[in-house]
Amino acid sequence: MSEHPEHPERPGRGAYSEKDVLREVTELEGKSATAARLFDIRRIIGGLFVIYGVIVTIAGLTDDDAAIDKAEGVNINLWTGLGMLLLGLFFLAWLKLRPIAPPPDVVVEDDSTQ
């Protein structure tokens, strides 16, 4: 077997050039950065807190007197829901104000033009 196996998408070429390797690495770094931005934990936490905050706030607005008396006169669902809503909005604002920095662009010179 040869030291550099042929690439299945490029039949007839034996070894990779540094330019090919650099291009492949750059493409993978770009895909990785896109995935990191998509699955940023601030987006997930903020979105869940906003959704649950809206649900608990609605539950607090529709509580009857028996539920409020059970919590010693405090509408705990309303206050908890508003707190969750504010925390979720904080995470989403943080994501908007300080996004993940994109990876630096690497320029690959093409030797075929010479």
PDB file of C-alpha atoms in Angstrom:
ATOM      1  CA  MET A   1       0.000   0.000   0.000  1.00  0.00           C
ATOM      2  CA  SER A   2       1.150   3.511  -0.704  1.00  0.00           C
ATOM      3  CA  GLU A   3       1.943   6.033   1.998  1.00  0.00           C
ATOM      4  CA  HIS A   4      -0.846   8.370   0.797  1.00  0.00           C
ATOM      5  CA  PRO A   5      -3.998   6.500  -0.213  1.00  0.00           C
ATOM      6  CA  GLU A   6      -6.031   7.926  -3.053  1.00  0.00           C
ATOM      7  CA  HIS A   7      -8.957  10.128  -2.171  1.00  0.00           C
ATOM      8  CA  PRO A   8     -12.213   8.447  -3.260  1.00  0.00           C
ATOM      9  CA  GLU A   9     -13.521  11.672  -4.794  1.00  0.00           C
ATOM     10  CA  ARG A  10     -10.307  12.347  -6.703  1.00  0.00           C
ATOM     11  CA  PRO A  11      -9.267   9.218  -8.581  1.00  0.00           C
ATOM     12  CA  GLY A  12      -5.865   9.280 -10.187  1.00  0.00           C
ATOM     13  CA  ARG A  13      -4.158  11.488  -7.605  1.00  0.00           C
ATOM     14  CA  GLY A  14      -1.951   9.836  -5.067  1.00  0.00           C
ATOM     15  CA  ALA A  15      -1.017  12.435  -2.457  1.00  0.00           C
ATOM     16  CA  TYR A  16      -2.643  15.491  -1.020  1.00  0.00           C
ATOM     17  CA  SER A  17      -0.977  18.825  -1.542  1.00  0.00           C
ATOM     18  CA  GLU A  18      -0.685  21.304   1.311  1.00  0.00           C
ATOM     19  CA  LYS A  19      -3.166  23.528  -0.505  1.00  0.00           C
ATOM     20  CA  ASP A  20      -5.780  20.726  -0.536  1.00  0.00           C
ATOM     21  CA  VAL A  21      -5.280  19.989   3.137  1.00  0.00           C
ATOM     22  CA  LEU A  22      -5.504  23.680   4.042  1.00  0.00           C
ATOM     23  CA  ARG A  23      -8.698  24.047   2.002  1.00  0.00           C
ATOM     24  CA  GLU A  24     -10.274  21.002   3.717  1.00  0.00           C
ATOM     25  CA  VAL A  25      -9.303  22.276   7.174  1.00  0.00           C
ATOM     26  CA  THR A  26     -10.718  25.726   6.404  1.00  0.00           C
ATOM     27  CA  GLU A  27     -14.024  24.224   5.252  1.00  0.00           C
ATOM     28  CA  LEU A  28     -14.289  22.087   8.392  1.00  0.00           C
ATOM     29  CA  GLU A  29     -13.507  25.070  10.642  1.00  0.00           C
ATOM     30  CA  GLY A  30     -16.250  27.057   8.931  1.00  0.00           C
ATOM     31  CA  LYS A  31     -18.775  24.248   9.436  1.00  0.00           C
ATOM     32  CA  SER A  32     -17.721  23.874  13.074  1.00  0.00           C
ATOM     33  CA  ALA A  33     -18.145  27.601  13.740  1.00  0.00           C
ATOM     34  CA  THR A  34     -21.600  27.538  12.142  1.00  0.00           C
ATOM     35  CA  ALA A  35     -22.616  24.624  14.368  1.00  0.00           C
ATOM     36  CA  ALA A  36     -21.254  26.422  17.441  1.00  0.00           C
ATOM     37  CA  ARG A  37     -23.312  29.527  16.644  1.00  0.00           C
ATOM     38  CA  LEU A  38     -26.418  27.425  15.997  1.00  0.00           C
ATOM     39  CA  PHE A  39     -26.144  25.469  19.256  1.00  0.00           C
ATOM     40  CA  ASP A  40     -24.925  28.283  21.483  1.00  0.00           C
ATOM     41  CA  ILE A  41     -26.034  27.426  25.017  1.00  0.00           C
ATOM     42  CA  ARG A  42     -27.259  30.987  25.607  1.00  0.00           C
ATOM     43  CA  ARG A  43     -29.813  30.562  22.811  1.00  0.00           C
ATOM     44  CA  ILE A  44     -31.104  27.300  24.266  1.00  0.00           C
ATOM     45  CA  ILE A  45     -31.272  28.518  27.878  1.00  0.00           C
ATOM     46  CA  GLY A  46     -32.786  31.867  26.909  1.00  0.00           C
ATOM     47  CA  GLY A  47     -35.391  30.311  24.655  1.00  0.00           C
ATOM     48  CA  LEU A  48     -36.475  27.764  27.250  1.00  0.00           C
ATOM     49  CA  PHE A  49     -36.699  30.359  30.025  1.00  0.00           C
ATOM     50  CA  VAL A  50     -38.785  32.663  27.818  1.00  0.00           C
ATOM     51  CA  ILE A  51     -41.186  29.853  26.872  1.00  0.00           C
ATOM     52  CA  TYR A  52     -41.550  28.566  30.435  1.00  0.00           C
ATOM     53  CA  GLY A  53     -41.747  32.129  31.772  1.00  0.00           C
ATOM     54  CA  VAL A  54     -44.684  32.917  29.501  1.00  0.00           C
ATOM     55  CA  ILE A  55     -46.468  29.701  30.543  1.00  0.00           C
ATOM     56  CA  VAL A  56     -45.931  30.265  34.291  1.00  0.00           C
ATOM     57  CA  THR A  57     -46.883  33.962  34.002  1.00  0.00           C
ATOM     58  CA  ILE A  58     -50.156  33.017  32.300  1.00  0.00           C
ATOM     59  CA  ALA A  59     -50.754  30.469  35.052  1.00  0.00           C
ATOM     60  CA  GLY A  60     -50.112  33.226  37.619  1.00  0.00           C
ATOM     61  CA  LEU A  61     -52.550  35.595  35.935  1.00  0.00           C
ATOM     62  CA  THR A  62     -55.279  32.949  35.964  1.00  0.00           C
ATOM     63  CA  ASP A  63     -54.715  31.713  39.554  1.00  0.00           C
ATOM     64  CA  ASP A  64     -57.732  31.749  41.822  1.00  0.00           C
ATOM     65  CA  ASP A  65     -57.832  33.004  45.396  1.00  0.00           C
ATOM     66  CA  ALA A  66     -57.335  29.501  46.821  1.00  0.00           C
ATOM     67  CA  ALA A  67     -53.952  29.106  45.096  1.00  0.00           C
ATOM     68  CA  ILE A  68     -52.834  32.557  46.249  1.00  0.00           C
ATOM     69  CA  ASP A  69     -53.979  31.861  49.840  1.00  0.00           C
ATOM     70  CA  LYS A  70     -52.077  28.558  49.742  1.00  0.00           C
ATOM     71  CA  ALA A  71     -48.878  30.556  49.046  1.00  0.00           C
ATOM     72  CA  GLU A  72     -49.614  32.881  51.985  1.00  0.00           C
ATOM     73  CA  GLY A  73     -50.973  35.709  49.848  1.00  0.00           C
ATOM     74  CA  VAL A  74     -48.194  35.809  47.281  1.00  0.00           C
ATOM     75  CA  ASN A  75     -48.987  35.108  43.652  1.00  0.00           C
ATOM     76  CA  ILE A  76     -45.903  32.912  43.325  1.00  0.00           C
ATOM     77  CA  ASN A  77     -46.661  31.768  39.783  1.00  0.00           C
ATOM     78  CA  LEU A  78     -46.860  35.340  38.524  1.00  0.00           C
ATOM     79  CA  TRP A  79     -43.616  36.446  40.168  1.00  0.00           C
ATOM     80  CA  THR A  80     -41.732  33.280  39.200  1.00  0.00           C
ATOM     81  CA  GLY A  81     -42.980  33.533  35.626  1.00  0.00           C
ATOM     82  CA  LEU A  82     -41.908  37.166  35.350  1.00  0.00           C
ATOM     83  CA  GLY A  83     -38.495  36.287  36.793  1.00  0.00           C
ATOM     84  CA  MET A  84     -38.056  33.442  34.312  1.00  0.00           C
ATOM     85  CA  LEU A  85     -39.151  35.692  31.472  1.00  0.00           C
ATOM     86  CA  LEU A  86     -36.625  38.374  32.449  1.00  0.00           C
ATOM     87  CA  LEU A  87     -33.828  35.811  32.796  1.00  0.00           C
ATOM     88  CA  GLY A  88     -34.618  34.357  29.363  1.00  0.00           C
ATOM     89  CA  LEU A  89     -34.656  37.811  27.788  1.00  0.00           C
ATOM     90  CA  PHE A  90     -31.311  38.547  29.484  1.00  0.00           C
ATOM     91  CA  PHE A  91     -29.736  35.456  27.894  1.00  0.00           C
ATOM     92  CA  LEU A  92     -31.121  36.321  24.456  1.00  0.00           C
ATOM     93  CA  ALA A  93     -29.941  39.937  24.754  1.00  0.00           C
ATOM     94  CA  TRP A  94     -26.512  38.705  25.819  1.00  0.00           C
ATOM     95  CA  LEU A  95     -26.413  36.476  22.744  1.00  0.00           C
ATOM     96  CA  LYS A  96     -27.376  39.413  20.521  1.00  0.00           C
ATOM     97  CA  LEU A  97     -24.903  41.861  22.068  1.00  0.00           C
ATOM     98  CA  ARG A  98     -21.925  39.457  22.271  1.00  0.00           C
ATOM     99  CA  PRO A  99     -22.181  36.864  19.499  1.00  0.00           C
ATOM    100  CA  ILE A 100     -19.541  34.202  18.982  1.00  0.00           C
ATOM    101  CA  ALA A 101     -16.760  35.633  16.840  1.00  0.00           C
ATOM    102  CA  PRO A 102     -16.551  34.142  13.356  1.00  0.00           C
ATOM    103  CA  PRO A 103     -13.363  32.255  12.540  1.00  0.00           C
ATOM    104  CA  PRO A 104     -10.661  34.249  10.735  1.00  0.00           C
ATOM    105  CA  ASP A 105     -10.722  33.876   6.973  1.00  0.00           C
ATOM    106  CA  VAL A 106      -7.760  32.037   5.489  1.00  0.00           C
ATOM    107  CA  VAL A 107      -6.864  32.911   1.929  1.00  0.00           C
ATOM    108  CA  VAL A 108      -5.645  29.948  -0.109  1.00  0.00           C
ATOM    109  CA  GLU A 109      -3.622  30.878  -3.157  1.00  0.00           C
ATOM    110  CA  ASP A 110      -4.255  28.809  -6.255  1.00  0.00           C
ATOM    111  CA  ASP A 111      -1.102  27.588  -8.050  1.00  0.00           C
ATOM    112  CA  SER A 112      -3.004  26.719 -11.236  1.00  0.00           C
ATOM    113  CA  THR A 113      -3.110  30.361 -12.392  1.00  0.00           C
ATOM    114  CA  GLN A 114       0.670  30.540 -12.752  1.00  0.00           C
TER     115      GLN A 114
END
